[in-house]
Short mmCIF file of C-alpha atoms in Angstrom, two decimals:
data_model
loop_
_atom_site.label_atom_id
_atom_site.label_comp_id
_atom_site.label_asym_id
_atom_site.label_seq_id
_atom_site.Cartn_x
_atom_site.Cartn_y
_atom_site.Cartn_z
CA MET W 219 109.82 242.67 394.07
CA SER W 220 106.12 243.07 393.33
CA GLU W 221 103.51 240.53 394.32
CA LYS W 222 102.68 239.94 390.64
CA MET W 223 106.32 239.10 389.94
CA GLU W 224 106.39 236.61 392.80
CA GLN W 225 103.27 234.94 391.41
CA LEU W 226 104.83 234.82 387.95
CA LEU W 227 108.02 233.16 389.19
CA GLU W 228 106.05 230.71 391.31
CA LEU W 229 103.97 229.82 388.25
CA GLY W 230 107.11 229.02 386.28
CA LEU W 231 108.70 226.98 389.05
CA PHE W 232 105.49 225.09 389.79
CA THR W 233 105.04 224.28 386.11
CA GLY W 234 108.58 222.96 385.88
CA THR W 235 108.24 220.98 389.10
CA LEU W 236 105.11 219.21 387.85
CA LEU W 237 106.64 218.44 384.45
CA LEU W 238 110.04 217.26 385.70
CA GLY W 239 108.37 215.26 388.45
CA SER W 240 106.20 213.52 385.84
CA GLY W 241 108.91 212.44 383.39
CA ALA W 242 108.80 215.27 380.82
CA GLU W 243 111.80 215.97 378.61
CA ILE W 244 114.03 218.95 379.39
CA TYR W 245 113.19 220.85 376.20
CA ARG W 246 109.47 220.45 376.93
CA VAL W 247 109.91 221.80 380.45
CA GLU W 248 111.81 224.88 379.30
CA ASN W 249 109.46 225.62 376.39
CA THR W 250 106.34 225.22 378.51
CA ILE W 251 107.67 227.55 381.21
CA PHE W 252 108.53 230.11 378.53
CA HIS W 253 105.06 230.02 376.96
CA MET W 254 103.28 230.03 380.32
CA LEU W 255 105.14 233.08 381.58
CA SER W 256 104.97 234.89 378.24
CA SER W 257 101.18 234.53 378.25
CA CYS W 258 101.13 236.19 381.68
CA GLY W 259 103.04 239.28 380.65
CA ALA W 260 106.70 238.29 380.93
CA GLU W 261 108.88 240.26 378.51
CA CYS W 262 111.93 238.02 378.80
CA VAL W 263 112.23 234.49 380.23
CA ASP W 264 115.44 232.54 380.77
CA CYS W 265 115.11 229.01 382.13
CA ILE W 266 117.61 226.22 382.65
CA ALA W 267 116.14 222.88 383.71
CA THR W 268 117.98 219.78 384.90
CA PRO W 269 116.53 216.53 386.27
CA THR W 270 117.10 217.79 389.83
CA GLY W 271 116.59 221.55 389.62
CA ILE W 272 115.20 224.61 387.82
CA PHE W 273 116.93 227.98 387.41
CA LEU W 274 114.49 230.66 386.33
CA SER W 275 114.87 234.37 385.59
CA ALA W 276 112.18 236.64 384.16
CA ARG W 277 111.60 240.33 383.42
CA ALA W 278 108.03 241.56 383.82
CA TYR W 279 105.99 244.35 385.41
CA GLY W 280 109.02 246.66 385.40
CA CYS W 281 111.33 244.43 387.44
CA ILE W 282 113.55 241.36 387.15
CA GLY W 283 113.23 238.27 389.34
CA THR W 284 115.29 235.11 389.73
CA ARG W 285 114.40 231.91 391.54
CA VAL W 286 115.84 228.42 391.94
CA ARG W 287 114.02 225.26 392.95
CA ARG W 288 115.27 221.75 393.66
CA ILE W 289 113.26 218.79 392.32
CA GLU W 290 113.25 216.05 394.94
CA GLN W 291 110.49 213.67 393.83
CA ARG W 292 110.35 212.22 390.32
CA SER W 293 108.03 209.59 388.86
CA THR W 294 106.11 208.96 385.66
CA ASN W 295 102.74 210.56 384.96
CA LEU W 296 102.30 211.17 381.24
CA GLY W 297 98.67 212.14 381.74
CA ARG W 298 99.83 215.13 383.77
CA VAL W 299 102.39 216.08 381.10
CA ALA W 300 99.68 215.97 378.43
CA ALA W 301 97.26 218.02 380.55
CA ILE W 302 99.86 220.74 381.20
CA ASN W 303 100.76 220.84 377.51
CA THR W 304 97.10 221.30 376.64
CA LEU W 305 96.78 224.11 379.18
CA SER W 306 99.94 225.78 377.87
CA ARG W 307 98.71 225.73 374.27
CA SER W 308 95.35 227.19 375.29
CA LEU W 309 97.10 230.22 376.81
CA VAL W 310 99.14 231.13 373.73
CA GLY W 311 98.10 234.48 372.23
CA THR W 312 96.14 235.59 375.28
CA GLN W 313 96.88 237.75 378.32
CA ASN W 314 96.38 235.96 381.62
CA ASP W 315 96.75 236.56 385.32
CA PRO W 316 99.54 234.36 386.80
CA LEU W 317 97.52 233.58 389.92
CA ALA W 318 94.57 232.31 387.83
CA VAL W 319 96.87 230.10 385.74
CA LEU W 320 98.53 228.82 388.92
CA GLU W 321 95.12 227.78 390.23
CA GLN W 322 94.44 225.92 386.97
CA LEU W 323 97.76 224.09 387.36
CA GLN W 324 96.86 223.08 390.90
CA THR W 325 93.59 221.67 389.57
CA VAL W 326 95.54 219.70 386.95
CA GLU W 327 97.83 218.36 389.67
CA GLN W 328 94.94 217.18 391.83
CA THR W 329 93.00 215.67 388.93
CA THR W 330 95.96 213.74 387.54
CA ASP W 331 96.90 212.52 391.03
CA ASN W 332 93.39 211.15 391.49
CA ASN W 333 93.49 209.52 388.06
CA LEU W 334 96.79 207.82 388.87
CA ILE W 335 95.49 206.53 392.19
CA ARG W 336 92.28 205.19 390.65
CA LEU W 337 93.53 203.91 387.30
CA GLY W 338 97.21 203.18 387.95
CA PRO W 339 96.77 199.77 389.63
CA ILE W 340 94.27 198.68 386.96
CA ALA W 341 96.59 199.77 384.16
CA ALA W 342 99.50 197.96 385.83
CA SER W 343 97.43 194.76 386.02
CA PHE W 344 96.31 194.89 382.39
CA GLY W 345 99.71 195.97 381.13
CA GLY W 346 101.56 193.33 383.13
CA THR W 347 99.17 190.63 381.94
CA ALA W 348 99.62 191.72 378.33
CA PHE W 349 103.40 191.53 378.63
CA ALA W 350 103.19 188.14 380.30
CA ALA W 351 101.05 186.93 377.39
CA LEU W 352 103.69 188.24 374.96
CA PHE W 353 106.27 186.22 376.84
CA GLY W 354 104.11 183.12 376.42
CA ALA W 355 102.00 183.03 379.57
CA THR W 356 98.76 181.03 379.42
CA GLY W 357 96.11 179.66 381.73
CA TRP W 358 96.48 180.52 385.40
CA GLU W 359 99.61 182.55 384.72
CA LEU W 360 97.50 185.41 383.36
CA PRO W 361 95.27 186.07 386.41
CA ALA W 362 98.28 185.41 388.64
CA THR W 363 100.24 188.09 386.79
CA ALA W 364 97.35 190.55 387.07
CA LEU W 365 97.20 190.00 390.85
CA VAL W 366 100.95 190.28 391.41
CA ALA W 367 101.24 193.35 389.14
CA TRP W 368 98.45 195.05 391.12
CA LEU W 369 100.21 194.30 394.41
CA VAL W 370 103.59 195.45 393.08
CA PHE W 371 102.17 198.76 391.84
CA GLN W 372 100.53 199.43 395.18
CA SER W 373 103.68 198.53 397.10
CA ALA W 374 105.81 200.80 394.90
CA ALA W 375 103.34 203.66 395.41
CA PHE W 376 103.48 203.14 399.17
CA LEU W 377 107.28 203.12 399.19
CA ARG W 378 107.36 206.39 397.23
CA HIS W 379 104.83 207.88 399.66
CA ILE W 380 107.06 207.22 402.69
CA ASP W 381 110.08 208.78 400.93
CA ILE W 382 112.32 205.73 400.71
CA PRO W 383 115.30 206.35 398.36
CA GLU W 384 114.34 205.43 394.81
CA LEU W 385 116.91 202.70 394.23
CA LEU W 386 116.06 201.03 397.54
CA ALA W 387 112.33 201.31 396.77
CA ASN W 388 112.82 199.59 393.40
CA PHE W 389 114.94 196.88 395.01
CA ILE W 390 112.22 196.21 397.59
CA ALA W 391 109.46 196.28 394.96
CA GLY W 392 111.42 193.85 392.78
CA SER W 393 111.91 191.51 395.74
CA PHE W 394 108.22 191.75 396.55
CA ALA W 395 107.31 190.83 392.98
CA GLY W 396 109.55 187.77 393.16
CA PHE W 397 108.19 186.62 396.51
CA CYS W 398 104.56 187.08 395.42
CA ALA W 399 105.07 185.07 392.24
CA LEU W 400 106.94 182.33 394.09
CA ALA W 401 104.33 182.20 396.85
CA LEU W 402 101.65 181.49 394.24
CA THR W 403 103.54 178.36 393.23
CA LEU W 404 102.66 176.93 396.65
CA ILE W 405 99.01 177.06 395.57
CA LEU W 406 99.61 176.23 391.88
CA PRO W 407 102.74 174.03 391.87
CA GLN W 408 102.69 173.52 388.08
CA MET W 409 102.56 177.22 387.28
CA PRO W 410 105.83 178.69 385.91
CA TYR W 411 106.72 181.77 387.91
CA ASP W 412 109.21 183.40 385.54
CA ARG W 413 106.65 184.92 383.17
CA VAL W 414 104.55 186.08 386.12
CA ILE W 415 107.55 187.99 387.49
CA LEU W 416 108.35 189.49 384.09
CA GLY W 417 104.82 190.81 383.68
CA ALA W 418 104.55 192.02 387.28
CA ILE W 419 107.68 194.20 387.21
CA MET W 420 106.76 195.98 383.97
CA SER W 421 105.18 198.86 385.91
CA LEU W 422 108.57 199.38 387.58
CA VAL W 423 110.73 199.30 384.45
CA PRO W 424 112.03 202.84 383.69
CA GLY W 425 111.13 202.86 380.00
CA VAL W 426 109.89 206.46 379.97
CA LEU W 427 112.98 207.63 381.85
CA LEU W 428 115.30 205.89 379.40
CA THR W 429 113.39 207.27 376.40
CA SER W 430 113.47 210.79 377.86
CA GLY W 431 117.20 210.48 378.44
CA VAL W 432 117.84 209.49 374.83
CA ARG W 433 115.53 212.28 373.63
CA ASP W 434 117.43 214.82 375.73
CA VAL W 435 120.74 213.69 374.24
CA LEU W 436 119.34 214.03 370.73
CA ALA W 437 118.03 217.50 371.59
CA GLY W 438 121.48 218.60 372.78
CA ASP W 439 120.76 218.50 376.53
CA LEU W 440 123.75 216.22 377.12
CA LEU W 441 123.99 216.61 380.89
CA SER W 442 120.34 215.78 381.52
CA GLY W 443 120.36 213.01 378.92
CA ILE W 444 123.38 211.26 380.42
CA VAL W 445 122.02 211.63 383.96
CA ARG W 446 118.62 210.22 383.05
CA THR W 447 120.06 207.34 381.03
CA ASN W 448 122.35 206.34 383.88
CA GLU W 449 119.50 206.68 386.37
CA ALA W 450 117.34 204.36 384.24
CA LEU W 451 120.14 201.78 384.12
CA PHE W 452 120.62 201.92 387.89
CA ILE W 453 116.88 201.52 388.48
CA ALA W 454 116.76 198.51 386.14
CA ALA W 455 119.72 197.00 387.99
CA ALA W 456 118.00 197.58 391.35
CA ILE W 457 114.82 195.84 390.13
CA ALA W 458 116.82 192.90 388.78
CA ALA W 459 118.80 192.66 392.02
CA GLY W 460 115.57 192.63 394.03
CA VAL W 461 114.06 189.83 391.94
CA GLY W 462 117.34 187.92 392.08
CA SER W 463 117.54 188.19 395.86
CA ALA W 464 114.00 186.84 396.19
CA LEU W 465 114.77 183.89 393.92
CA GLY W 466 118.03 183.18 395.78
CA TRP W 467 116.40 183.31 399.19
CA TRP W 468 113.49 181.13 398.08
CA THR W 469 115.77 178.53 396.53
CA ARG W 470 117.94 178.40 399.65
CA TRP W 471 115.32 178.33 402.40
CA ILE W 472 112.01 177.14 400.92
CA GLN W 473 112.85 174.58 398.24
#
């Protein structure tokens, strides 16, 4: 297999890995891979994507290549999905070198990672505070929610970084949210902790995953849709179990 063909297949797999790992829908992953590879000279592209793997076959440069890649890490990064979509659209109707496009994708990966690290905790704080306000939080509950949401986001990011299984990571993060909110009641005894917890765990709630699962079902990708919907339900249950364990432990041993 030629070096160009290897670069083409790596471009397709890398594109799919970034999109699936960022919460993109299955149809979007397959379409983007098709357009990316077509713009780089592929004559025929066949791609099957699932939440945990990509099967890719392409014909280009006088040969046929097939590759498979397993997706091990998945999270939510819609900014990355939007950036890759923008790049894909800009390539339509042009002839490109797969290595040059691969370098552009690597730049997108690095840029969106940096944006998530810098802006993610701030967004979690503002978003959690907004949800707490919707639930009726006032006064000291609002800054308390912002603080706990910031800590929960950072703890969840750390747990993902050390490769703890996702359900266990969400359980621990949910417990941490509960303990942080309850610990603040030692300083502010009159502050209700329930709305603080609700706002703080919003960055953990798998809303994008559940929406993607429903979208996949509607698009006819039944396997991926069912898998993602069930995964979202399990994650929500793990978060709830973590918060519940914190409340139970606090009630038993502290109060």
